[in-house]
Short mmCIF file of C-alpha atoms and ligand atoms in Angstrom, two decimals:
data_model
loop_
_atom_site.label_atom_id
_atom_site.label_comp_id
_atom_site.label_asym_id
_atom_site.label_seq_id
_atom_site.Cartn_x
_atom_site.Cartn_y
_atom_site.Cartn_z
CA MET A 4 54.40 169.79 108.16
CA GLU A 5 55.84 172.97 106.73
CA PRO A 6 58.21 172.61 103.80
CA ARG A 7 61.79 173.05 104.88
CA GLY A 8 64.96 173.92 103.09
CA THR A 9 63.66 176.90 101.17
CA LYS A 10 64.43 180.33 102.37
CA ARG A 11 63.74 183.94 101.80
CA GLY A 12 66.21 186.72 102.10
CA ALA A 13 69.79 185.66 101.48
CA GLY A 14 68.94 183.88 98.27
CA LYS A 15 72.43 184.53 96.96
CA ILE A 16 74.02 181.92 99.19
CA GLU A 17 72.58 178.51 98.44
CA VAL A 18 70.10 177.01 96.06
CA ALA A 19 66.64 176.73 97.60
CA GLU A 20 65.96 172.99 97.61
CA PRO A 21 63.96 170.78 99.93
CA ARG A 22 66.24 169.24 102.55
CA ASN A 23 65.76 165.68 101.30
CA LYS A 24 66.84 166.65 97.79
CA LEU A 25 70.17 168.13 98.82
CA SER A 26 72.45 165.13 98.51
CA HIS A 27 75.45 167.28 99.42
CA PRO A 28 74.42 170.03 101.79
CA PRO A 29 77.01 172.81 101.81
CA SER A 30 79.64 172.15 104.46
CA SER A 31 80.10 175.74 105.55
CA LEU A 32 78.17 179.00 105.69
CA PRO A 33 79.72 182.43 105.10
CA THR A 34 78.82 185.21 107.53
CA ASP A 35 79.90 188.36 105.62
CA ALA A 36 77.30 191.09 106.10
CA VAL A 37 77.37 192.03 102.38
CA LEU A 38 75.93 188.63 101.48
CA TYR A 39 72.77 189.14 103.54
CA SER A 40 71.61 192.62 102.59
CA GLY A 41 68.33 191.62 100.97
CA PRO A 42 64.88 192.83 101.98
CA PHE A 43 63.80 192.20 105.57
CA PRO A 44 62.51 188.60 105.77
CA PHE A 45 59.16 187.54 107.16
CA TYR A 46 59.15 187.49 110.97
CA ARG A 47 55.90 186.47 112.64
CA ARG A 48 54.76 188.72 115.48
CA PRO A 49 55.97 186.75 118.53
CA SER A 50 53.21 185.39 120.73
CA GLN A 51 53.65 184.11 124.26
CA LEU A 52 52.78 180.42 124.67
CA GLY A 53 53.55 180.33 128.38
CA TYR A 54 56.18 181.01 131.01
CA PHE A 55 58.06 179.53 133.92
CA SER A 56 60.15 180.69 136.87
CA LEU A 57 63.45 179.62 138.39
CA ASP A 58 63.78 180.27 142.12
CA ALA A 59 66.73 181.26 144.34
CA GLU A 60 67.87 177.63 144.31
CA ARG A 61 67.46 177.48 140.51
CA GLN A 62 64.45 175.19 140.89
CA TYR A 63 61.81 175.20 138.13
CA HIS A 64 58.23 176.33 138.77
CA GLY A 65 55.54 176.35 136.11
CA ASP A 66 54.27 179.76 137.21
CA ALA A 67 55.14 183.49 137.22
CA ARG A 68 56.48 183.73 140.78
CA ALA A 69 59.75 185.28 139.59
CA LEU A 70 58.09 187.94 137.43
CA ARG A 71 58.83 191.45 138.65
CA TYR A 72 57.02 194.73 138.05
CA TYR A 73 58.49 197.83 136.44
CA SER A 74 58.66 200.56 139.05
CA PRO A 75 60.83 203.48 137.90
CA PRO A 76 61.66 206.28 140.37
CA PRO A 77 59.29 209.28 140.46
CA THR A 78 60.22 211.87 137.82
CA ASN A 79 59.88 214.87 140.20
CA GLY A 80 62.76 217.24 139.57
CA GLN A 81 66.00 215.38 140.29
CA GLY A 82 66.97 212.16 138.53
CA PRO A 83 67.81 208.84 140.15
CA ASN A 84 70.92 208.21 142.21
CA PHE A 85 71.31 204.43 142.31
CA ASP A 86 74.49 203.10 143.87
CA LEU A 87 75.02 199.98 141.78
CA ARG A 88 77.93 198.79 143.92
CA ASP A 89 75.86 198.73 147.10
CA GLY A 90 75.73 195.21 148.52
CA TYR A 91 78.73 193.94 146.60
CA PRO A 92 80.03 191.38 147.35
CA ASN A 93 78.20 190.60 150.60
CA ARG A 94 74.67 190.52 149.20
CA TYR A 95 75.55 188.78 145.93
CA GLN A 96 74.48 185.18 145.27
CA PRO A 97 75.70 184.48 141.75
CA ARG A 98 74.44 181.50 139.78
CA ASP A 99 76.87 178.58 139.54
CA GLU A 100 78.10 178.93 135.97
CA GLU A 101 79.74 175.49 136.03
CA VAL A 102 76.28 173.90 135.90
CA ARG A 103 75.49 173.22 132.25
CA GLU A 104 71.73 173.48 132.04
CA GLY A 105 71.46 173.25 128.27
CA LEU A 106 67.82 173.44 127.20
CA ASP A 107 66.60 171.52 130.29
CA HIS A 108 64.21 174.11 131.79
CA LEU A 109 62.71 174.89 128.40
CA LEU A 110 62.33 171.17 127.67
CA ARG A 111 60.52 170.67 130.98
CA TRP A 112 58.06 173.41 130.01
CA LEU A 113 57.64 171.84 126.58
CA LEU A 114 57.05 168.36 127.99
CA GLU A 115 54.36 169.70 130.31
CA HIS A 116 52.63 171.70 127.58
CA ARG A 117 53.18 169.58 124.46
CA GLY A 118 49.54 168.51 124.44
CA GLN A 119 48.26 172.10 124.35
CA LEU A 120 50.56 173.69 121.76
CA GLU A 121 48.77 175.84 119.20
CA GLY A 122 49.60 175.62 115.51
CA GLY A 123 47.89 172.30 114.98
CA PRO A 124 49.10 168.72 115.19
CA GLY A 125 52.62 168.37 113.89
CA TRP A 126 53.52 172.01 114.50
CA LEU A 127 56.30 171.06 116.92
CA ALA A 128 57.72 168.49 114.50
CA GLY A 129 58.44 171.31 112.02
CA ALA A 130 59.78 173.76 114.58
CA ILE A 131 63.16 174.85 115.90
CA VAL A 132 63.47 174.87 119.71
CA THR A 133 66.14 176.97 121.42
CA TRP A 134 66.91 179.80 123.86
CA ARG A 135 66.35 183.37 122.76
CA GLY A 136 69.98 184.12 123.71
CA HIS A 137 71.22 181.64 121.09
CA LEU A 138 69.16 183.35 118.39
CA THR A 139 70.52 186.73 119.55
CA LYS A 140 74.05 185.49 118.86
CA LEU A 141 73.00 184.38 115.38
CA LEU A 142 71.45 187.77 114.64
CA THR A 143 74.61 189.66 115.55
CA THR A 144 77.08 187.26 113.91
CA PRO A 145 77.60 189.25 110.65
CA TYR A 146 78.84 192.19 112.79
CA GLU A 147 80.63 190.35 115.58
CA GLN A 148 84.41 190.79 115.63
CA GLN A 149 85.30 189.43 119.07
CA ASP A 150 83.50 186.35 120.25
CA GLY A 151 82.85 183.14 118.35
CA TRP A 152 80.19 180.58 119.26
CA GLN A 153 79.32 176.91 119.05
CA LEU A 154 75.79 175.60 118.67
CA ALA A 155 74.96 171.93 119.11
CA ALA A 156 72.03 170.67 117.03
CA SER A 157 69.97 167.47 117.27
CA ARG A 158 66.87 166.42 115.39
CA PHE A 159 64.29 164.45 117.37
CA GLN A 160 60.78 163.58 116.20
CA GLY A 161 61.25 166.11 113.42
CA THR A 162 62.03 169.05 115.70
CA LEU A 163 65.45 170.69 115.45
CA TYR A 164 66.89 171.55 118.88
CA LEU A 165 69.74 174.07 119.16
CA SER A 166 71.79 174.37 122.36
CA GLU A 167 74.88 176.50 122.85
CA VAL A 168 78.20 174.96 123.86
CA GLU A 169 80.65 177.23 125.67
CA THR A 170 83.73 177.65 123.46
CA LEU A 171 87.16 176.92 124.97
CA ALA A 172 88.01 180.63 124.61
CA ALA A 173 84.79 181.68 126.38
CA ARG A 174 85.44 179.18 129.18
CA ALA A 175 89.03 180.40 129.61
CA GLN A 176 87.79 184.01 129.65
CA ARG A 177 85.12 183.19 132.22
CA LEU A 178 87.55 181.39 134.54
CA ALA A 179 90.03 184.27 134.25
CA ARG A 180 87.34 186.97 134.58
CA PRO A 181 88.88 189.94 136.38
CA PRO A 182 87.20 190.97 139.67
CA LEU A 183 86.17 194.28 138.08
CA LEU A 184 84.13 192.48 135.40
CA ARG A 185 82.50 190.34 138.07
CA GLU A 186 81.46 193.55 139.84
CA LEU A 187 80.12 195.01 136.57
CA THR A 188 77.91 191.93 136.15
CA TYR A 189 76.60 192.47 139.66
CA MET A 190 75.87 196.12 138.90
CA GLY A 191 73.64 195.14 135.98
CA TYR A 192 71.49 192.98 138.25
CA LYS A 193 71.55 195.62 141.00
CA PHE A 194 70.03 198.11 138.55
CA GLU A 195 67.13 195.70 137.99
CA GLN A 196 66.58 195.60 141.77
CA TYR A 197 66.34 199.41 141.90
CA MET A 198 63.83 199.43 139.03
CA CYS A 199 61.54 196.51 139.92
CA ALA A 200 59.00 195.67 142.60
CA ASP A 201 57.80 192.21 143.60
CA LYS A 202 54.15 193.24 143.30
CA PRO A 203 52.32 195.44 140.78
CA GLY A 204 52.24 198.99 142.17
CA GLY A 205 54.82 198.12 144.82
CA SER A 206 58.16 199.79 145.48
CA PRO A 207 61.62 198.38 144.83
CA ASP A 208 63.51 197.04 147.84
CA PRO A 209 67.26 197.45 147.26
CA SER A 210 68.09 196.15 150.77
CA GLY A 211 67.82 192.47 149.83
CA GLU A 212 70.23 190.12 148.11
CA VAL A 213 70.93 189.97 144.41
CA ASN A 214 70.45 186.31 143.48
CA THR A 215 71.03 185.58 139.81
CA ASN A 216 69.55 182.10 140.06
CA VAL A 217 66.13 183.73 140.01
CA ALA A 218 64.64 184.14 136.54
CA PHE A 219 61.29 184.58 134.86
CA CYS A 220 61.25 183.11 131.36
CA SER A 221 58.69 183.73 128.65
CA VAL A 222 58.10 180.97 126.09
CA LEU A 223 57.36 182.37 122.66
CA ARG A 224 56.24 181.25 119.25
CA SER A 225 57.34 182.97 116.08
CA ARG A 226 58.50 182.16 112.57
CA LEU A 227 61.45 183.44 110.59
CA GLY A 228 60.87 182.91 106.86
CA ASN A 229 59.68 179.31 106.70
CA HIS A 230 61.20 178.35 110.07
CA PRO A 231 58.64 177.97 112.86
CA LEU A 232 60.32 178.89 116.15
CA LEU A 233 59.69 178.03 119.78
CA PHE A 234 62.10 179.77 122.13
CA ALA A 235 62.29 180.99 125.70
CA GLY A 236 63.96 184.11 127.00
CA GLU A 237 64.51 185.65 130.40
CA VAL A 238 62.32 188.71 130.95
CA ASP A 239 63.42 191.43 133.38
CA CYS A 240 59.99 192.80 134.26
CA THR A 241 56.48 193.66 133.13
CA ASP A 242 55.06 197.18 133.12
CA PRO A 243 51.70 197.17 134.96
CA GLN A 244 50.92 200.47 133.22
CA ALA A 245 51.91 199.40 129.71
CA ALA A 246 49.65 200.77 126.98
CA SER A 247 49.24 197.23 125.63
CA PRO A 248 49.10 194.98 128.69
CA GLN A 249 49.33 191.71 126.80
CA PRO A 250 52.64 189.83 126.88
CA PRO A 251 55.16 190.22 125.36
CA THR A 252 54.29 193.90 124.68
CA CYS A 253 54.10 194.69 128.43
CA TYR A 254 57.63 193.45 129.03
CA VAL A 255 60.57 195.78 129.65
CA GLU A 256 64.25 194.98 129.24
CA LEU A 257 66.62 196.78 131.64
CA LYS A 258 70.23 197.60 130.77
CA THR A 259 73.09 199.63 132.16
CA SER A 260 75.76 201.39 130.18
CA LYS A 261 78.57 203.90 130.75
CA GLU A 262 77.53 207.53 130.80
CA MET A 263 78.43 209.14 127.49
CA HIS A 264 79.73 212.63 126.96
CA SER A 265 81.04 212.97 123.39
CA PRO A 266 79.30 212.39 120.05
CA GLY A 267 81.97 209.77 119.36
CA GLN A 268 80.95 207.83 122.46
CA TRP A 269 77.28 207.90 121.42
CA ARG A 270 78.18 206.77 117.88
CA SER A 271 80.13 203.80 119.22
CA PHE A 272 77.25 202.97 121.59
CA TYR A 273 74.78 202.98 118.67
CA ARG A 274 77.07 200.81 116.52
CA HIS A 275 77.91 198.15 119.06
CA LYS A 276 75.73 198.07 122.17
CA LEU A 277 72.44 199.06 120.55
CA LEU A 278 72.83 196.20 118.03
CA LYS A 279 72.95 193.67 120.91
CA TRP A 280 70.06 195.36 122.71
CA TRP A 281 67.99 195.43 119.52
CA ALA A 282 68.63 191.76 118.64
CA GLN A 283 67.80 190.53 122.14
CA SER A 284 64.52 192.45 122.45
CA PHE A 285 63.33 192.31 118.85
CA LEU A 286 63.26 188.49 118.86
CA PRO A 287 60.67 188.15 121.67
CA GLY A 288 58.83 191.35 120.73
CA VAL A 289 59.83 193.30 123.84
CA PRO A 290 59.01 196.88 122.81
CA ASN A 291 61.21 198.92 125.16
CA VAL A 292 64.69 198.81 126.64
CA VAL A 293 65.23 201.12 129.63
CA ALA A 294 68.87 202.09 130.06
CA GLY A 295 70.51 203.36 133.23
CA PHE A 296 73.67 205.31 132.52
CA ARG A 297 76.31 204.89 135.19
CA THR A 298 79.08 207.24 136.28
CA PRO A 299 82.64 205.91 136.64
CA GLU A 300 81.86 205.58 140.37
CA GLY A 301 78.94 203.23 139.62
CA PHE A 302 75.97 205.53 140.19
CA VAL A 303 73.02 205.64 137.81
CA CYS A 304 71.98 209.28 137.54
CA SER A 305 69.99 209.18 134.31
CA LEU A 306 67.56 206.86 132.55
CA LYS A 307 66.60 206.66 128.92
CA THR A 308 64.00 204.51 127.17
CA PHE A 309 64.97 203.08 123.80
CA PRO A 310 61.99 201.76 121.82
CA THR A 311 63.20 198.58 120.13
CA MET A 312 61.59 199.49 116.82
CA GLN A 313 63.41 202.84 116.74
CA MET A 314 66.93 201.62 117.52
CA PHE A 315 67.89 201.16 113.88
CA GLU A 316 67.25 204.86 113.21
CA HIS A 317 70.44 205.66 115.15
CA VAL A 318 72.56 203.79 112.56
CA ARG A 319 70.39 203.95 109.44
CA ASN A 320 72.65 206.61 107.89
CA ASP A 321 75.89 205.25 109.34
CA ARG A 322 78.21 203.46 106.88
CA ASP A 323 79.63 201.51 109.81
CA GLY A 324 76.27 200.80 111.37
CA TRP A 325 74.29 197.56 111.48
CA ASN A 326 71.22 196.56 109.51
CA PRO A 327 68.31 194.50 110.89
CA SER A 328 67.76 192.87 107.48
CA VAL A 329 71.32 191.53 107.46
CA CYS A 330 70.85 190.13 110.98
CA MET A 331 67.56 188.40 110.19
CA ASN A 332 68.63 187.17 106.71
CA PHE A 333 71.78 185.64 108.17
CA CYS A 334 69.77 183.97 110.94
CA ALA A 335 67.32 182.56 108.37
CA ALA A 336 70.24 181.33 106.25
CA PHE A 337 71.82 179.65 109.27
CA LEU A 338 68.56 177.95 110.20
CA SER A 339 68.20 176.65 106.62
CA PHE A 340 71.83 175.51 106.71
CA ALA A 341 71.20 173.67 109.99
CA GLN A 342 67.94 172.11 108.74
CA ASN A 343 69.70 170.87 105.60
CA THR A 344 72.73 169.57 107.50
CA VAL A 345 71.03 167.74 110.37
CA VAL A 346 69.18 165.12 108.34
CA GLN A 347 69.15 162.12 110.67
CA ASP A 348 66.50 162.03 113.37
CA ASP A 349 68.45 160.84 116.42
CA PRO A 350 68.58 162.53 119.84
CA ARG A 351 72.07 161.11 120.49
CA LEU A 352 73.54 162.54 117.30
CA VAL A 353 74.93 166.08 117.45
CA HIS A 354 76.01 168.38 114.66
CA LEU A 355 78.24 171.00 116.20
CA PHE A 356 78.19 174.32 114.34
CA SER A 357 81.27 176.40 115.10
CA TRP A 358 82.02 179.97 114.23
CA GLU A 359 84.96 182.30 114.81
CA PRO A 360 85.04 185.92 113.59
CA GLY A 361 86.56 186.20 110.12
CA SER A 362 85.64 182.62 109.16
CA PRO A 363 82.56 180.81 107.87
CA VAL A 364 80.39 178.58 110.08
CA THR A 365 81.73 175.01 110.00
CA VAL A 366 80.23 171.69 111.14
CA SER A 367 81.49 168.59 112.95
CA VAL A 368 79.54 165.46 113.89
CA HIS A 369 79.47 163.81 117.32
CA ARG A 370 77.61 161.05 119.13
CA ASP A 371 76.61 160.86 122.81
CA ALA A 372 78.78 162.47 125.51
CA PRO A 373 79.97 165.12 125.86
CA HIS A 374 77.92 166.91 123.22
CA ALA A 375 74.52 165.16 123.23
CA PHE A 376 72.18 167.49 125.13
CA LEU A 377 68.64 166.09 124.95
CA PRO A 378 68.13 164.56 128.41
CA THR A 379 66.99 160.93 128.79
CA TRP A 380 63.89 161.98 130.76
CA TYR A 381 62.81 164.13 127.82
CA VAL A 382 63.57 161.60 125.09
CA GLU A 383 61.87 158.78 127.00
CA ALA A 384 58.72 160.76 127.80
CA MET A 385 58.41 161.93 124.20
CA THR A 386 59.02 158.40 122.92
CA GLN A 387 56.26 157.04 125.19
CA ASP A 388 53.90 159.48 123.46
CA LEU A 389 54.43 157.69 120.16
CA LEU A 390 53.35 154.37 121.75
CA SER A 391 50.37 155.85 123.62
CA PRO A 392 49.66 159.41 122.43
CA PRO A 393 48.46 161.82 125.14
CA LYS A 394 44.66 161.88 125.14
CA THR A 395 43.27 165.17 123.90
CA PRO A 396 39.82 165.85 125.29
CA SER A 397 37.17 165.43 122.59
CA PRO A 398 33.49 166.37 122.85
CA LYS A 399 32.30 162.80 122.14
CA ASN A 400 34.35 160.54 124.43
P1 GDP B 11 70.03 186.03 127.24
O1 GDP B 11 69.17 186.56 126.14
O2 GDP B 11 71.47 185.88 126.84
O3 GDP B 11 69.84 186.75 128.54
O4 GDP B 11 69.59 184.54 127.50
P2 GDP B 11 68.10 183.94 127.52
O5 GDP B 11 67.10 184.97 127.87
O6 GDP B 11 67.91 183.17 126.27
O7 GDP B 11 68.21 182.95 128.76
C1 GDP B 11 68.36 181.59 128.61
C2 GDP B 11 68.68 180.94 129.91
O8 GDP B 11 70.07 181.12 130.17
C3 GDP B 11 67.94 181.47 131.11
O9 GDP B 11 67.69 180.42 132.02
C4 GDP B 11 68.93 182.45 131.71
O10 GDP B 11 68.73 182.57 133.11
C5 GDP B 11 70.24 181.79 131.38
N1 GDP B 11 71.31 182.75 131.16
C6 GDP B 11 71.22 183.97 130.62
N2 GDP B 11 72.41 184.57 130.59
C7 GDP B 11 73.29 183.69 131.13
C8 GDP B 11 74.69 183.72 131.39
O11 GDP B 11 75.38 184.70 131.14
N3 GDP B 11 75.25 182.61 131.95
C9 GDP B 11 74.50 181.49 132.24
N4 GDP B 11 75.08 180.42 132.77
N5 GDP B 11 73.18 181.45 132.02
C10 GDP B 11 72.59 182.53 131.49
MG1 MG B 12 68.52 192.99 131.34
#
């Protein structure tokens, strides 16, 4: 197993000690950007371990049926003219956001592939398992001034599992979401429909429904500092013509944003939106984000590709910009904090990490419902393994 509890980067915060030697792990973690401005920490080039799909009924499939293919409009003369409001609300099938899926789909993938994980025996026991989206929120925390978060953590067979809990404020906001915001969400998915085909070399078909139950998720392995990571993230599409056709470097993230006209609008876009785009795509190693800029009437008339590795250049010389080192050092510090705090191995025990802008991350401890998130089917199957380990094929017998 890898040593835990040491960390690179934000060495100013806590003493680097193995977890089992910290008799009193710190009870809170500061998030101020100034504390995390060390050198960029080690981040292993993400590799894809596998993938799965969720269908129109949100059913899991261990294949790539939901993967779509990048198919931008021809670049002959005039630009695109995508009506993002077309089909709203009649051809919109939004996912039921009351269903709390937790890590379930990712855990199903993990259960079905646990015997074939690379990294050697015991790799999983030293790893952190979570959604990419949860890591994105950690990366942007030192710069976030609006939305807090809560992450539930449980240790089971050594592995640390992190699953987001919707905050009361986020739930209230979601339930009171104004119709215009609901339409904006639709428009983001509609843009994907204009830009993607169902088959490589095919053409987009914007006549169909927009069903946000459908998702293709890539499962990735990486490591931040000394924290081995296994996480899954939804991927918008793959580029059949990508220079490097191997996942995740063939993947493309699609985004929409308001058309900008003044230097001030661009500056604000670089400071706020590009940080979120960078964090989300950097984590899984998605090299390009293709943006569609929409008019106030909801038409995309221009596209722009933002290479993930060049996004920081737009704020490098901006006093009020963001810094990738700060994002990654804070994330590493949080993961060390979580590893040192969640000492007991018990799938029914939950440490709830809570953060609100302007405050440090705090912790509370819970048992069973409503916070426990590792499903019985997962815990039982994994526990069976300990009694009769899955047979790995060997050349002799
Ligand atoms: P993202 O980076 O925030 O898009 O999230 P991930 O790629 O980590 O996705 C994790 C899982 O959450 C996938 O099954 C997504 O389909 C799902 N998901 C992504 N965004 C949302 C959301 O806004 N609401 C809900 N309920 N699920 C989401
Ligand atoms: Mg997208």
